[in-house]
Amino acid sequence: MNRLIEYMLPPAKSTLAGETDALFAFINISSFIFIIGITLTMLYFAWRYRRKSDDDVTPVISHNNILEITWSVIPLILVIIVFSWGYSTYMKKISPPSDAYEVRVVGKSWLWEFHYDNGNVSVNELHVPENRPVKLIMSSDDVIHSFYVPDFRVKMDVLPNRYTSVWFEATEQGESTVYCTEYCGTAHSNMLATVHVHSQEDFEDWLETSGGSGEDLPPVERGEMLVQQNACMTCHSTDGSRLTGPTFQGAWGSDVPLENGETVQFDENYVRESILEPNAKVHQGFQPVMPSYAGTLDDRQIDAIIEYIKTLQ
Amino acid sequence: MATSEASTTYKKIQVRRYKPEENPEKNYLNEEKGLWAWLTTVDHKKIGLMYLASIAFFFLVGGILALILRTELWTPARSFLDADLYNQVFTLHGAIMVFFFLVPSVPTVLGNFVLPLQLGAKDVAFPRLNLASFYIYLIGALFTLTAILTGGVDTGWTFYTPYSATTGGNVIMMTLGVFILGFSSILTGVNFIVTIHKLRSPGMTWAKLPLNLWALYATSIIQILATPVLAITLLLLTMERALGIGIFDPALGGDPVLYQHFFWFYSHPAVYIMIVPGFGIISEVVSTFSKKIIFGYWAIALSSLAIAFIGFLVWGHHMFTAGQSSLANLVFSFLTFMVGIPTGIKIFNWVATMYKGSIDMKTPMVYVMIFLFLFMIGGFTGIMVGALSVDIHLHDTYYVVAHFHYVMVGGMVMAFLGGIHYWWPKMFGKMYSELWAKIAAGILFIGFNMTFLPQFIMGSQGMPRRYFNYLEQFQPFHQTSTVGAYLMGTGFLIVAIYLTYSLFKGKKAGPNPWGSRALEWQTASPPPLHNFEHIPVIINGPYDYHKPMSEFQLGVASKHNGHHAEETVDVPESAQEKA
Amino acid sequence: MSSTSATEEKRLDHVQHHFVDSEQQFESAKMGMWVFIVTEILMFGGLFVAYIVYRSWYPELYLEASTQLNAFWGMVNTFVLIGSSLTVAMAIRSAQLNQIKGLIYNLYITIGLAFTFMVIKYFEYSEKLGKGIAPGEYYTYDGLEHEKANIFFSIYYMMTGLHGVHVTIGIGLMIWLVVKAKKNVFHSEYYTPVEITGLYWHLVDIIWIFLFPLLYLID
């Protein structure tokens, strides 16, 4: 049974995962006992009392109050145990320690942005230190998303009109997947991110080097890195295939047809505008769904992206 | 009316035995013929059958959509659909199955057909309104089909704002369709409540009401109390898109979580609209095929009402991760567990009814066993997702998908199939092939578990729902699930084939093939146009198997049993029993 | 169930085949309408909840925005509807007393009052729309400072609009009653449609009696 439950759950990598799993196991085991017990009783009755002739006479057993009370009270006690247990762990899950390290999280269709206390921003990669409580303060730029890390057993909806928060304390170094679990449209299932759990020193190193901003790289390479980091490729292919947004391949210098019948040239200004104010001029046949990167990307970074797109002929 | 004369003022009425005719010449199927007579009929039995046809159609559509989804999920990335199309398909699968199949199916098909028969009434209280409900259902369906053909809908069946307020497609048509459908549901509920209150035949006291009717009564109460709130919610959502009223749209100053409260205030009770009538069917079948008085009549009857009322107070458990206060979560979690208790009581009482019975494992009883097993799994996994800390992990994963399919398909659909097989001889006077029926039940059972058991595991492992792409580690589960889905599809196909076949080539059923004591079996199969040739009089409970059959076939001559046909009043002379 | 003479038999034409007697039919219809009224209350209840939620979040918004509503005409409309409730009750009374003329006259007055209500509502709406006080995103009026003023008026339009739809349906029902009454369908033994339409009309009236102070009289 223990093996089965271990198999059913993802690895437990946060301080509160164990408590959640214990309740999961408790409910599974007690349910299993009930289900098997009742099913066997049912099958036994069906066989033992099978119809022998059409004139079978059955006893008049219309009710039994003691039985009724028994099978109301025993489950009642059990569910109250489950309820209290679930509630107490839940309270721990929503009460972050006051010294928790805070990260701002912004959900956009369809990417995750993580803002750190020193101004660093990472997209679709969350870097956290090991053995230290981390509190995420989350909001959405558009529709509702939900932040879910199975390995930590935490989940919280990310709303457009208010802040929500979630906290965890990772117990081992490594990587875990972040999923969006509130349906948010076309690329909902691609709205994934990775949590990188570092040791305290490595984390500080990472913060220092800002996760490799690539400022020292040549613009084209920096642009390619930024396009990957900012999850542009979730929607824009570089090989000509059609995703949620138009492809980058061969785009440079072309005439972009707009919904209103006009065309606009794909040049520096168009790229810049489309990054900062994506829905101003939307390519014909595509939905106006791209989030704005104003505040995420600065002018030098946009320049680098432009240089990179130029190479995709 | 007659009831009060029989029960409260103790006026003596003389009754005589009316044995149902074995081979009636006239019945409701052949008395008014032709397409027009069907389309304009106010007969509850024909309306029930018209619903059966429409619901079977929508079940087919929803089922095909489900197979499309499962096929697409065979591989982790794109198999043959675009993400946008996939999103539309799962939205439609959910919306069609919930609003056009699960919610109306048992009340409108089996409820319409059986309710007046079990009461000993000639029809429901408002027959024309009943027909109107059917057409409202069709108009709602028409709107929905229009929505599908003019842009589709990709919001998920829950229409969460702000996504539903901003996405493309024809959401307005869809929400209007469901809005209209709501009125069909409300009017059916009104009709059933009044019928149960006012049209009981003499001697049918509340204590002698069949449990199926207690269940339908509880269902109707939920329908009339919850559906109007859905109606207004969808109206607000429609206005949101049409006029941008902004009550739910944060971009205009509104609040999306308020929408969720509104939506689940209906949609959680709606779950009980779907499952509670199934409980009624189980009670009838278990007693008939155990040939034994039901155990704990009042426990089962009142637990239906308890579920109906507590069911109104648990909607917030859909929003444990939506950012509502921890106090709200505490209350909703606690109340959620409280719904579990009456549900458990029912299961224990059904099993206890089998004790020392004379159990005949005919197809309906097989479905009862399948129901009990699958519904228990559905119920216990409900406990799992009701527990706050665990739900935080499982919310919006495949675990929840599996949980509600166990409750809805394993519970409600299996109960519905049990009911269809139980009342099929009454509806058409024909028997289906017992062998094929059992084979199909077996295939459905295996296929169902194969489809949804793996989903519990991948859900626990963290596979979110409504995902078009998924990580490779989940592929074996998805593939098992897909194979199971096709197996289930085969099972349903076999059911459709042998039931249709039985209509033409089936053996004659006779009025009471199961030897039931219930009132609907004390008239011919198929029943005459006005159900009974007499006014039935009830002196025993519907499950009193220790009393002779003759005591269940009593009645007085009916005064006017046609549409105002001039008839001489037949004074009963050879009264054998007195009430 | 008692024996009926030939003349009484004719009066029982209205009893549908599935009812035992006139009384059972009447009781059923009445109960049906009451149950339906419950559903109506829940439907409006949804809007009242939206109203209460926003009012508890933004009490000052309600104080500020309600000044744009004309309490005088709201009051007039309240009296108009209360009056029509009275005349519909008198119509039922007339039917019970077999006074078919009185029934028709009272229905006419009720219809007239309902029209008056709708006309006043029309002027109120057009005055507001003229100022740019439209629901939600079409809201362009700048006389109010509160940023959520559009939401208040969304709620206002939804509530009064849905109520207006009910008034219109009521007018339709009463015209139908007049037609039926002129065909001499109703008499003291059978006036069920008049009775249940009356119930419906009282509901429409009562909802307005709640809407009026909640929207117009917040000060």
Coordinates of N, CA and C in Angstrom, one line a residue, chain C residues 13-86:
Chain C
D13 N -66.5 22.2 -18.1 CA -65.8 22.0 -19.4 C -64.3 22.3 -19.2
H14 N -64.0 23.3 -18.3 CA -62.6 23.7 -18.1 C -61.8 22.7 -17.4
V15 N -62.4 21.7 -16.7 CA -61.5 20.7 -16.0 C -60.8 19.8 -17.0
Q16 N -59.5 19.8 -16.9 CA -58.8 19.0 -17.9 C -58.9 17.5 -17.4
H17 N -58.6 16.6 -18.4 CA -58.9 15.2 -18.2 C -58.2 14.6 -17.0
H18 N -57.0 15.1 -16.7 CA -56.2 14.4 -15.7 C -56.5 14.9 -14.3
F19 N -57.4 15.9 -14.1 CA -57.8 16.3 -12.8 C -59.1 15.6 -12.4
V20 N -59.2 15.4 -11.1 CA -60.5 14.8 -10.6 C -61.6 15.8 -10.6
D21 N -61.3 17.0 -10.1 CA -62.4 18.0 -10.1 C -61.8 19.4 -10.2
S22 N -62.7 20.3 -10.3 CA -62.3 21.7 -10.5 C -61.4 22.2 -9.4
E23 N -61.7 21.8 -8.2 CA -60.9 22.3 -7.0 C -59.5 21.9 -7.1
Q24 N -59.3 20.6 -7.5 CA -57.9 20.1 -7.6 C -57.1 20.8 -8.7
Q25 N -57.8 21.1 -9.8 CA -57.2 21.9 -10.9 C -56.8 23.3 -10.4
F26 N -57.7 23.9 -9.7 CA -57.4 25.3 -9.2 C -56.2 25.3 -8.2
E27 N -56.3 24.3 -7.3 CA -55.2 24.2 -6.3 C -53.9 24.0 -6.9
S28 N -53.9 23.1 -7.9 CA -52.6 22.8 -8.6 C -52.0 24.0 -9.3
A29 N -52.9 24.7 -10.0 CA -52.5 25.9 -10.8 C -51.9 26.9 -9.8
K30 N -52.6 27.1 -8.7 CA -52.1 28.1 -7.7 C -50.8 27.7 -7.1
M31 N -50.7 26.5 -6.8 CA -49.4 26.0 -6.2 C -48.3 26.2 -7.2
G32 N -48.6 25.8 -8.5 CA -47.6 25.9 -9.5 C -47.1 27.3 -9.6
M33 N -48.0 28.3 -9.6 CA -47.6 29.7 -9.7 C -46.8 30.1 -8.5
W34 N -47.2 29.6 -7.3 CA -46.3 30.0 -6.1 C -44.9 29.4 -6.3
V35 N -44.8 28.2 -6.7 CA -43.5 27.6 -6.9 C -42.7 28.4 -7.9
F36 N -43.4 28.8 -9.0 CA -42.7 29.6 -10.0 C -42.3 30.9 -9.4
I37 N -43.1 31.5 -8.6 CA -42.7 32.8 -7.9 C -41.4 32.6 -7.1
V38 N -41.3 31.5 -6.5 CA -40.1 31.2 -5.7 C -38.9 31.3 -6.7
T39 N -39.0 30.7 -7.9 CA -37.9 30.7 -8.8 C -37.6 32.1 -9.2
E40 N -38.7 32.9 -9.4 CA -38.5 34.3 -9.8 C -37.7 35.1 -8.8
I41 N -38.1 34.8 -7.5 CA -37.4 35.6 -6.4 C -35.9 35.2 -6.4
L42 N -35.6 33.9 -6.7 CA -34.2 33.5 -6.7 C -33.5 34.2 -7.8
M43 N -34.2 34.3 -8.9 CA -33.5 34.9 -10.1 C -33.2 36.3 -9.8
F44 N -34.1 37.1 -9.3 CA -33.8 38.5 -8.9 C -32.8 38.4 -7.7
G45 N -32.9 37.4 -6.9 CA -32.0 37.3 -5.7 C -30.6 37.3 -6.2
G46 N -30.3 36.7 -7.3 CA -28.9 36.8 -7.8 C -28.5 38.2 -8.0
L47 N -29.4 39.0 -8.6 CA -29.0 40.4 -8.8 C -28.9 41.2 -7.5
F48 N -29.8 40.9 -6.6 CA -29.7 41.5 -5.3 C -28.4 41.2 -4.6
V49 N -27.9 40.0 -4.8 CA -26.7 39.6 -4.2 C -25.5 40.4 -4.8
A50 N -25.6 40.6 -6.1 CA -24.6 41.4 -6.8 C -24.6 42.8 -6.2
Y51 N -25.8 43.3 -6.1 CA -26.0 44.6 -5.5 C -25.4 44.8 -4.1
I52 N -25.7 43.8 -3.3 CA -25.2 43.8 -1.9 C -23.7 43.7 -1.8
V53 N -23.2 42.8 -2.7 CA -21.7 42.6 -2.6 C -21.0 44.0 -3.0
Y54 N -21.5 44.6 -4.1 CA -20.8 45.8 -4.5 C -21.1 46.9 -3.5
R55 N -22.3 46.9 -2.9 CA -22.6 48.0 -2.0 C -21.7 47.9 -0.8
S56 N -21.4 46.6 -0.3 CA -20.5 46.4 0.8 C -19.1 46.8 0.5
W57 N -18.7 46.6 -0.7 CA -17.3 47.0 -1.1 C -17.2 48.5 -1.3
Y58 N -18.2 49.1 -1.9 CA -18.1 50.5 -2.3 C -19.3 51.3 -1.8
P59 N -19.5 51.4 -0.5 CA -20.7 52.1 0.0 C -20.8 53.5 -0.5
E60 N -19.7 54.2 -0.6 CA -19.7 55.6 -1.1 C -20.1 55.7 -2.5
L61 N -19.8 54.7 -3.3 CA -20.3 54.7 -4.7 C -21.8 54.8 -4.8
Y62 N -22.4 54.0 -4.0 CA -23.9 54.0 -4.0 C -24.5 55.3 -3.6
L63 N -23.9 55.9 -2.6 CA -24.4 57.2 -2.1 C -24.3 58.2 -3.3
E64 N -23.1 58.2 -3.9 CA -22.8 59.2 -4.9 C -23.7 59.0 -6.2
A65 N -23.7 57.7 -6.6 CA -24.3 57.4 -7.9 C -25.8 57.5 -7.9
S66 N -26.4 57.2 -6.7 CA -27.9 57.2 -6.6 C -28.5 58.6 -6.8
T67 N -27.6 59.6 -6.6 CA -28.1 61.0 -6.8 C -28.5 61.3 -8.2
Q68 N -28.0 60.5 -9.1 CA -28.4 60.6 -10.5 C -29.8 60.1 -10.8
L69 N -30.3 59.3 -9.9 CA -31.6 58.7 -10.1 C -32.7 59.7 -9.6
N70 N -33.8 59.8 -10.4 CA -34.8 60.7 -10.0 C -35.8 60.1 -9.1
A71 N -35.7 60.4 -7.8 CA -36.5 59.8 -6.8 C -38.0 60.1 -6.9
F72 N -38.3 61.3 -7.5 CA -39.7 61.7 -7.7 C -40.4 60.8 -8.6
W73 N -39.8 60.6 -9.8 CA -40.5 59.7 -10.8 C -40.4 58.3 -10.3
G74 N -39.4 57.9 -9.6 CA -39.4 56.6 -9.0 C -40.6 56.4 -8.0
M75 N -40.8 57.4 -7.2 CA -42.0 57.4 -6.3 C -43.3 57.3 -7.1
V76 N -43.4 58.1 -8.1 CA -44.6 58.0 -8.9 C -44.9 56.6 -9.4
N77 N -43.8 56.0 -9.9 CA -43.9 54.7 -10.5 C -44.3 53.7 -9.4
T78 N -43.8 53.9 -8.2 CA -44.1 53.0 -7.1 C -45.6 53.1 -6.8
F79 N -46.2 54.3 -6.8 CA -47.6 54.4 -6.6 C -48.4 53.8 -7.8
V80 N -47.9 54.0 -9.0 CA -48.6 53.4 -10.1 C -48.7 51.9 -10.0
L81 N -47.6 51.3 -9.6 CA -47.6 49.8 -9.5 C -48.4 49.3 -8.3
I82 N -48.4 50.1 -7.2 CA -49.2 49.7 -6.1 C -50.7 49.7 -6.5
G83 N -51.0 50.8 -7.2 CA -52.4 51.0 -7.7 C -52.8 49.8 -8.6
S84 N -51.9 49.4 -9.5 CA -52.2 48.3 -10.4 C -52.4 47.0 -9.6
S85 N -51.6 46.9 -8.5 CA -51.8 45.7 -7.7 C -53.2 45.6 -7.1
L86 N -53.7 46.8 -6.8 CA -55.0 46.9 -6.2 C -56.1 46.6 -7.3

